[in-house]
């Protein structure tokens, strides 16, 4: 960023913040200020004259993108445990999102969990703390699960993307495709009986469908892993959507009851 820190030394901090906002800077990449020249990683900042809008997509050519994606699949296939997969993810440099994220947020929970929850991507709190669903959405998720007497410790919680998209923007299809092998390998290693997909991105990515979350939520689907095991899948609205549209709570409640009933049928509890 064009010597913003140097500017700070000369002008009032409030004026500097106003200026950042006016210039469209509404997100920080880190809690600590730094000069780009001192960064240990390379972020390709275009020259100001041709600077694209903030929402511009990362540029990976089709060829290099498919190579990166293939490489991710091959690397993930080698992982025989969640720990190995986590190490592979920590060393993986094929996704641009890693460059702006503070943490690599791997899944969390029991490695033989019967229920797996899949969200979209870490938010600001998750990025800072390094665990999935620890912010406002996570608190709501905890309450939702308490309501059906399911403890967080009995579940495994993860996201389609382990890196936070800047400003919580929607991930691109390329970013999803590069990260998907990590999620799919987590599913294979855990072999849960149930997957709850939280939101449209999770539904689209895992089930490879263009159907909307509003039409698909509440219907039982099936996901088959390489061992041949068929996993019961249910999609529901994302907690962040519920925080904005409380009117949808009753639908999510109905979906959670569906899940609870099916768990009872299968495990006789
Ligand atoms: N939203 C998500 O989809 N995942 C998180 O971990 C937090 C918020």
Tab-separated table of C-alpha atoms and ligand atoms in Angstrom:
chain	number	residue	atom	x	y	z
A	1	UNK	CA	0.000	0.000	0.000
A	2	UNK	CA	1.518	3.194	-1.194
A	3	UNK	CA	3.466	4.302	1.874
A	4	UNK	CA	0.398	4.801	4.035
A	5	UNK	CA	2.498	4.425	7.171
A	6	UNK	CA	4.780	7.277	6.116
A	7	UNK	CA	1.697	9.395	5.555
A	8	UNK	CA	0.467	8.535	9.059
A	9	UNK	CA	3.535	10.187	10.552
A	10	UNK	CA	2.629	13.488	8.988
A	11	UNK	CA	-1.131	13.721	9.355
A	12	UNK	CA	-3.658	13.236	12.065
A	13	UNK	CA	-4.610	9.566	12.535
A	14	UNK	CA	-8.346	10.277	12.213
A	15	UNK	CA	-7.724	12.040	8.923
A	16	UNK	CA	-5.663	9.073	7.770
A	17	UNK	CA	-8.460	6.633	8.647
A	18	UNK	CA	-11.023	8.807	6.874
A	19	UNK	CA	-8.730	8.888	3.885
A	20	UNK	CA	-8.360	5.077	3.870
A	21	UNK	CA	-12.139	4.656	3.994
A	22	UNK	CA	-12.637	7.209	1.277
A	23	UNK	CA	-10.086	5.302	-0.847
A	24	UNK	CA	-12.026	2.059	-0.315
A	25	UNK	CA	-9.722	0.495	2.309
A	26	UNK	CA	-12.214	-1.088	4.696
A	27	UNK	CA	-10.201	-4.135	5.718
A	28	UNK	CA	-6.780	-4.792	7.202
A	29	UNK	CA	-4.702	-7.829	6.316
A	30	UNK	CA	-3.037	-8.013	9.707
A	31	UNK	CA	-3.280	-6.550	13.203
A	32	UNK	CA	0.212	-5.115	12.781
A	33	UNK	CA	1.054	-2.258	10.432
A	34	UNK	CA	3.860	-2.969	8.021
A	35	UNK	CA	5.477	-1.562	4.934
A	36	UNK	CA	4.976	-3.727	1.885
A	37	UNK	CA	8.726	-3.578	1.250
A	38	UNK	CA	9.276	-5.423	4.548
A	39	UNK	CA	6.792	-8.204	3.807
A	40	UNK	CA	8.347	-11.618	3.553
A	41	UNK	CA	5.835	-12.760	0.947
A	42	UNK	CA	5.101	-11.262	-2.440
A	43	UNK	CA	1.676	-9.774	-3.067
A	44	UNK	CA	1.259	-8.598	-6.623
A	45	UNK	CA	0.070	-5.003	-6.254
A	46	UNK	CA	-0.715	-3.514	-9.655
A	47	UNK	CA	0.535	-0.023	-10.383
A	48	UNK	CA	-1.952	2.653	-9.225
A	49	UNK	CA	-2.671	3.714	-12.793
A	50	UNK	CA	-4.148	0.320	-13.631
A	51	UNK	CA	-5.296	-0.696	-10.133
A	52	UNK	CA	-8.435	-2.831	-10.527
A	53	UNK	CA	-11.504	-2.568	-8.302
A	54	UNK	CA	-11.167	-4.234	-4.860
A	55	UNK	CA	-13.378	-7.116	-5.966
A	56	UNK	CA	-11.137	-8.093	-8.914
A	57	UNK	CA	-10.519	-11.834	-9.142
A	58	UNK	CA	-7.033	-13.251	-8.602
A	59	UNK	CA	-5.462	-14.038	-11.934
A	60	UNK	CA	-4.445	-17.666	-12.374
A	61	UNK	CA	-4.189	-18.772	-15.965
A	62	UNK	CA	-6.398	-21.711	-16.922
A	63	UNK	CA	-3.374	-23.905	-17.470
A	64	UNK	CA	-1.623	-23.097	-14.211
A	65	UNK	CA	-4.924	-23.291	-12.348
A	66	UNK	CA	-5.618	-26.839	-13.518
A	67	UNK	CA	-2.028	-27.808	-12.670
A	68	UNK	CA	-2.385	-26.340	-9.164
A	69	UNK	CA	-5.669	-28.113	-8.686
A	70	UNK	CA	-4.216	-31.445	-9.858
A	71	UNK	CA	-1.231	-30.955	-7.563
A	72	UNK	CA	-3.591	-30.331	-4.612
A	73	UNK	CA	-5.503	-33.552	-5.394
A	74	UNK	CA	-2.295	-35.582	-5.605
A	75	UNK	CA	-0.913	-34.134	-2.380
A	76	UNK	CA	-4.168	-34.701	-0.480
A	77	UNK	CA	-4.451	-38.298	-1.656
A	78	UNK	CA	-1.156	-39.025	0.126
A	79	UNK	CA	-2.444	-37.945	3.548
A	80	UNK	CA	-3.266	-40.931	5.751
A	81	UNK	CA	-4.354	-38.895	8.769
A	82	UNK	CA	-5.803	-35.488	9.557
A	83	UNK	CA	-2.447	-34.432	10.984
A	84	UNK	CA	-0.707	-35.317	7.713
A	85	UNK	CA	-3.366	-33.460	5.768
A	86	UNK	CA	-2.994	-30.409	7.992
A	87	UNK	CA	0.789	-30.414	7.424
A	88	UNK	CA	0.257	-30.634	3.663
A	89	UNK	CA	-2.167	-27.717	3.834
A	90	UNK	CA	0.249	-25.627	5.884
A	91	UNK	CA	2.917	-26.123	3.204
A	92	UNK	CA	0.586	-25.641	0.247
A	93	UNK	CA	1.168	-22.397	-1.660
A	94	UNK	CA	-1.260	-22.912	-4.545
A	95	UNK	CA	-4.057	-20.602	-3.363
A	96	UNK	CA	-3.743	-16.806	-3.437
A	97	UNK	CA	-6.004	-16.487	-0.405
A	98	UNK	CA	-3.231	-17.801	1.814
A	99	UNK	CA	-1.210	-14.663	1.086
A	100	UNK	CA	-3.690	-12.303	2.698
A	101	UNK	CA	-4.963	-14.594	5.475
A	102	UNK	CA	-3.402	-14.512	8.932
A	103	UNK	CA	-4.127	-18.214	9.606
A	104	UNK	CA	-4.670	-21.492	7.863
A	105	UNK	CA	-7.906	-22.617	9.505
A	106	UNK	CA	-8.013	-26.397	9.445
A	107	UNK	CA	-11.028	-28.404	10.635
A	108	UNK	CA	-11.619	-28.888	14.327
A	109	UNK	CA	-13.228	-31.634	16.374
A	110	UNK	CA	-13.318	-35.359	16.949
A	111	UNK	CA	-11.470	-37.211	14.186
A	112	UNK	CA	-14.042	-40.020	14.274
A	113	UNK	CA	-17.042	-37.682	14.589
A	114	UNK	CA	-20.376	-39.027	13.337
A	115	UNK	CA	-21.520	-35.542	12.337
A	116	UNK	CA	-19.495	-33.196	10.160
A	117	UNK	CA	-20.419	-29.537	9.639
A	118	UNK	CA	-19.100	-27.688	6.615
A	119	UNK	CA	-19.190	-23.900	6.392
A	120	UNK	CA	-17.867	-21.555	3.736
A	121	UNK	CA	-14.640	-19.889	4.859
A	122	UNK	CA	-13.102	-18.396	7.989
A	123	UNK	CA	-14.311	-14.926	8.969
A	124	UNK	CA	-12.228	-12.258	10.740
A	125	UNK	CA	-12.399	-13.949	14.181
A	126	UNK	CA	-11.578	-17.389	12.786
A	127	UNK	CA	-8.680	-15.939	10.810
A	128	UNK	CA	-7.320	-14.281	13.945
A	129	UNK	CA	-7.780	-17.308	16.244
A	130	UNK	CA	-7.081	-20.047	13.684
A	131	UNK	CA	-10.173	-22.198	14.391
A	132	UNK	CA	-13.443	-22.544	12.483
A	133	UNK	CA	-16.681	-21.003	13.765
A	134	UNK	CA	-15.389	-19.212	16.849
A	135	UNK	CA	-16.950	-15.799	16.130
A	136	UNK	CA	-20.582	-14.649	16.093
A	137	UNK	CA	-21.646	-17.366	13.646
A	138	UNK	CA	-19.926	-19.957	15.821
A	139	UNK	CA	-21.818	-18.836	18.927
A	140	UNK	CA	-25.088	-19.160	17.035
A	141	UNK	CA	-24.046	-22.580	15.754
A	142	UNK	CA	-23.325	-23.705	19.333
A	143	UNK	CA	-26.818	-22.612	20.394
A	144	UNK	CA	-28.396	-24.386	17.412
A	145	UNK	CA	-26.664	-27.599	18.378
A	146	UNK	CA	-27.438	-27.312	22.056
A	147	UNK	CA	-31.092	-27.101	21.023
A	148	UNK	CA	-30.883	-30.627	19.577
A	149	UNK	CA	-28.631	-31.890	22.383
A	150	UNK	CA	-25.627	-32.284	20.117
A	151	UNK	CA	-22.333	-31.178	21.622
A	152	UNK	CA	-19.747	-29.415	19.536
A	153	UNK	CA	-17.227	-31.966	20.853
A	154	UNK	CA	-19.212	-34.749	19.113
A	155	UNK	CA	-18.869	-33.013	15.733
A	156	UNK	CA	-16.119	-32.146	13.326
A	157	UNK	CA	-16.363	-28.589	11.981
A	158	UNK	CA	-14.611	-27.349	8.889
A	159	UNK	CA	-14.955	-25.037	5.900
A	160	UNK	CA	-14.751	-25.301	2.122
A	161	UNK	CA	-11.844	-22.839	2.239
A	162	UNK	CA	-9.207	-22.809	4.954
A	163	UNK	CA	-8.215	-19.209	4.188
A	164	UNK	CA	-10.312	-16.105	4.702
A	165	UNK	CA	-11.175	-14.263	1.493
A	166	UNK	CA	-10.261	-10.564	2.003
A	167	UNK	CA	-13.204	-8.604	3.358
A	168	UNK	CA	-15.245	-11.846	3.503
A	169	UNK	CA	-15.907	-11.656	-0.209
A	170	UNK	CA	-17.464	-14.641	-1.959
A	171	UNK	CA	-14.757	-17.108	-2.999
A	172	UNK	CA	-14.192	-17.559	-6.730
A	173	UNK	CA	-14.808	-20.891	-8.466
A	174	UNK	CA	-11.036	-21.296	-8.962
A	175	UNK	CA	-10.340	-20.765	-5.266
A	176	UNK	CA	-12.996	-23.305	-4.366
A	177	UNK	CA	-11.665	-25.858	-6.855
A	178	UNK	CA	-8.101	-25.551	-5.542
A	179	UNK	CA	-9.198	-25.969	-1.905
A	180	UNK	CA	-11.791	-28.691	-2.492
A	181	UNK	CA	-9.336	-31.647	-2.432
A	182	UNK	CA	-8.472	-30.717	1.176
A	183	UNK	CA	-12.117	-30.789	2.182
A	184	UNK	CA	-12.846	-34.015	0.313
A	185	UNK	CA	-9.867	-35.726	1.950
A	186	UNK	CA	-11.115	-34.607	5.383
A	187	UNK	CA	-14.465	-36.250	4.608
A	188	UNK	CA	-12.703	-39.463	3.526
A	189	UNK	CA	-10.497	-39.603	6.605
A	190	UNK	CA	-13.325	-38.906	9.059
A	191	UNK	CA	-16.000	-40.988	7.297
A	192	UNK	CA	-18.870	-39.312	9.176
A	193	UNK	CA	-22.415	-40.708	9.029
A	194	UNK	CA	-23.896	-37.243	8.539
A	195	UNK	CA	-22.798	-34.046	6.868
A	196	UNK	CA	-24.568	-30.757	7.484
A	197	UNK	CA	-23.790	-28.237	4.763
A	198	UNK	CA	-24.038	-24.665	5.983
A	199	UNK	CA	-25.009	-22.325	3.164
A	200	UNK	CA	-24.982	-22.200	-0.599
A	201	UNK	CA	-21.201	-22.274	-1.175
A	202	UNK	CA	-20.864	-25.400	0.924
A	203	UNK	CA	-23.784	-27.042	-0.904
A	204	UNK	CA	-22.482	-26.140	-4.362
A	205	UNK	CA	-18.900	-27.214	-3.584
A	206	UNK	CA	-19.541	-30.548	-1.897
A	207	UNK	CA	-22.489	-31.727	-3.975
A	208	UNK	CA	-21.309	-30.142	-7.234
A	209	UNK	CA	-24.765	-28.750	-7.884
A	210	UNK	CA	-26.151	-25.507	-9.235
A	211	UNK	CA	-29.372	-25.919	-7.210
A	212	UNK	CA	-30.013	-23.088	-4.804
A	213	UNK	CA	-29.794	-23.479	-1.045
A	214	UNK	CA	-33.402	-22.293	-0.647
A	215	UNK	CA	-34.684	-25.125	-2.876
A	216	UNK	CA	-32.341	-27.808	-1.569
A	217	UNK	CA	-32.285	-27.193	2.188
A	218	UNK	CA	-34.133	-29.742	4.280
A	219	UNK	CA	-33.879	-32.558	1.693
A	220	UNK	CA	-31.730	-35.599	2.370
A	221	UNK	CA	-28.924	-36.066	-0.163
A	222	UNK	CA	-26.169	-38.643	-0.432
A	223	UNK	CA	-22.399	-38.286	-0.808
A	224	UNK	CA	-20.358	-41.384	-1.678
A	225	UNK	CA	-16.704	-41.606	-0.646
A	226	UNK	CA	-14.009	-43.751	-2.277
A	227	UNK	CA	-14.495	-46.603	0.241
A	228	UNK	CA	-18.075	-46.901	-1.094
A	229	UNK	CA	-19.650	-45.552	2.094
A	230	UNK	CA	-22.716	-43.400	1.487
A	231	UNK	CA	-22.968	-40.396	3.778
A	232	UNK	CA	-26.307	-38.738	4.612
A	233	UNK	CA	-26.118	-35.087	3.657
A	234	UNK	CA	-28.441	-32.271	4.638
A	235	UNK	CA	-28.072	-28.631	3.631
A	236	UNK	CA	-29.387	-25.689	5.598
A	237	UNK	CA	-28.935	-21.931	5.709
A	238	UNK	CA	-25.617	-20.530	6.891
A	239	UNK	CA	-25.652	-19.026	10.425
A	240	UNK	CA	-24.466	-15.676	9.007
A	241	UNK	CA	-27.631	-15.555	6.907
A	242	UNK	CA	-29.682	-16.271	10.020
A	243	UNK	CA	-28.007	-13.401	11.842
A	244	UNK	CA	-29.256	-11.137	9.043
A	245	UNK	CA	-32.649	-12.807	8.406
A	246	UNK	CA	-34.050	-14.044	11.676
A	247	UNK	CA	-37.302	-14.938	9.888
A	248	UNK	CA	-35.528	-18.021	8.458
A	249	UNK	CA	-34.792	-19.459	11.916
A	250	UNK	CA	-37.832	-21.727	11.882
A	251	UNK	CA	-36.615	-23.385	8.657
A	252	UNK	CA	-33.201	-24.092	10.143
A	253	UNK	CA	-34.860	-25.404	13.296
A	254	UNK	CA	-36.903	-27.805	11.125
A	255	UNK	CA	-33.684	-28.937	9.380
A	256	UNK	CA	-31.940	-29.550	12.707
A	257	UNK	CA	-34.880	-31.666	13.877
A	258	UNK	CA	-34.607	-33.701	10.659
A	259	UNK	CA	-30.958	-34.288	11.470
A	260	UNK	CA	-31.704	-35.217	15.067
A	261	UNK	CA	-34.392	-37.732	14.037
A	262	UNK	CA	-32.107	-39.377	11.484
A	263	UNK	CA	-29.248	-39.645	13.998
A	264	UNK	CA	-31.687	-41.259	16.446
A	265	UNK	CA	-32.872	-43.752	13.840
A	266	UNK	CA	-29.322	-44.714	12.886
A	267	UNK	CA	-27.703	-44.841	16.302
A	268	UNK	CA	-30.752	-45.728	18.332
A	269	UNK	CA	-30.129	-42.858	20.783
B	1	LIG	N1	-18.392	-18.610	8.563
B	1	LIG	C1	-17.972	-19.770	8.018
B	1	LIG	O1	-18.474	-20.220	6.998
B	1	LIG	N2	-16.994	-20.410	8.620
B	1	LIG	C2	-16.427	-19.997	9.733
B	1	LIG	O2	-15.517	-20.670	10.219
B	1	LIG	C3	-16.892	-18.792	10.302
B	1	LIG	C4	-17.861	-18.110	9.700
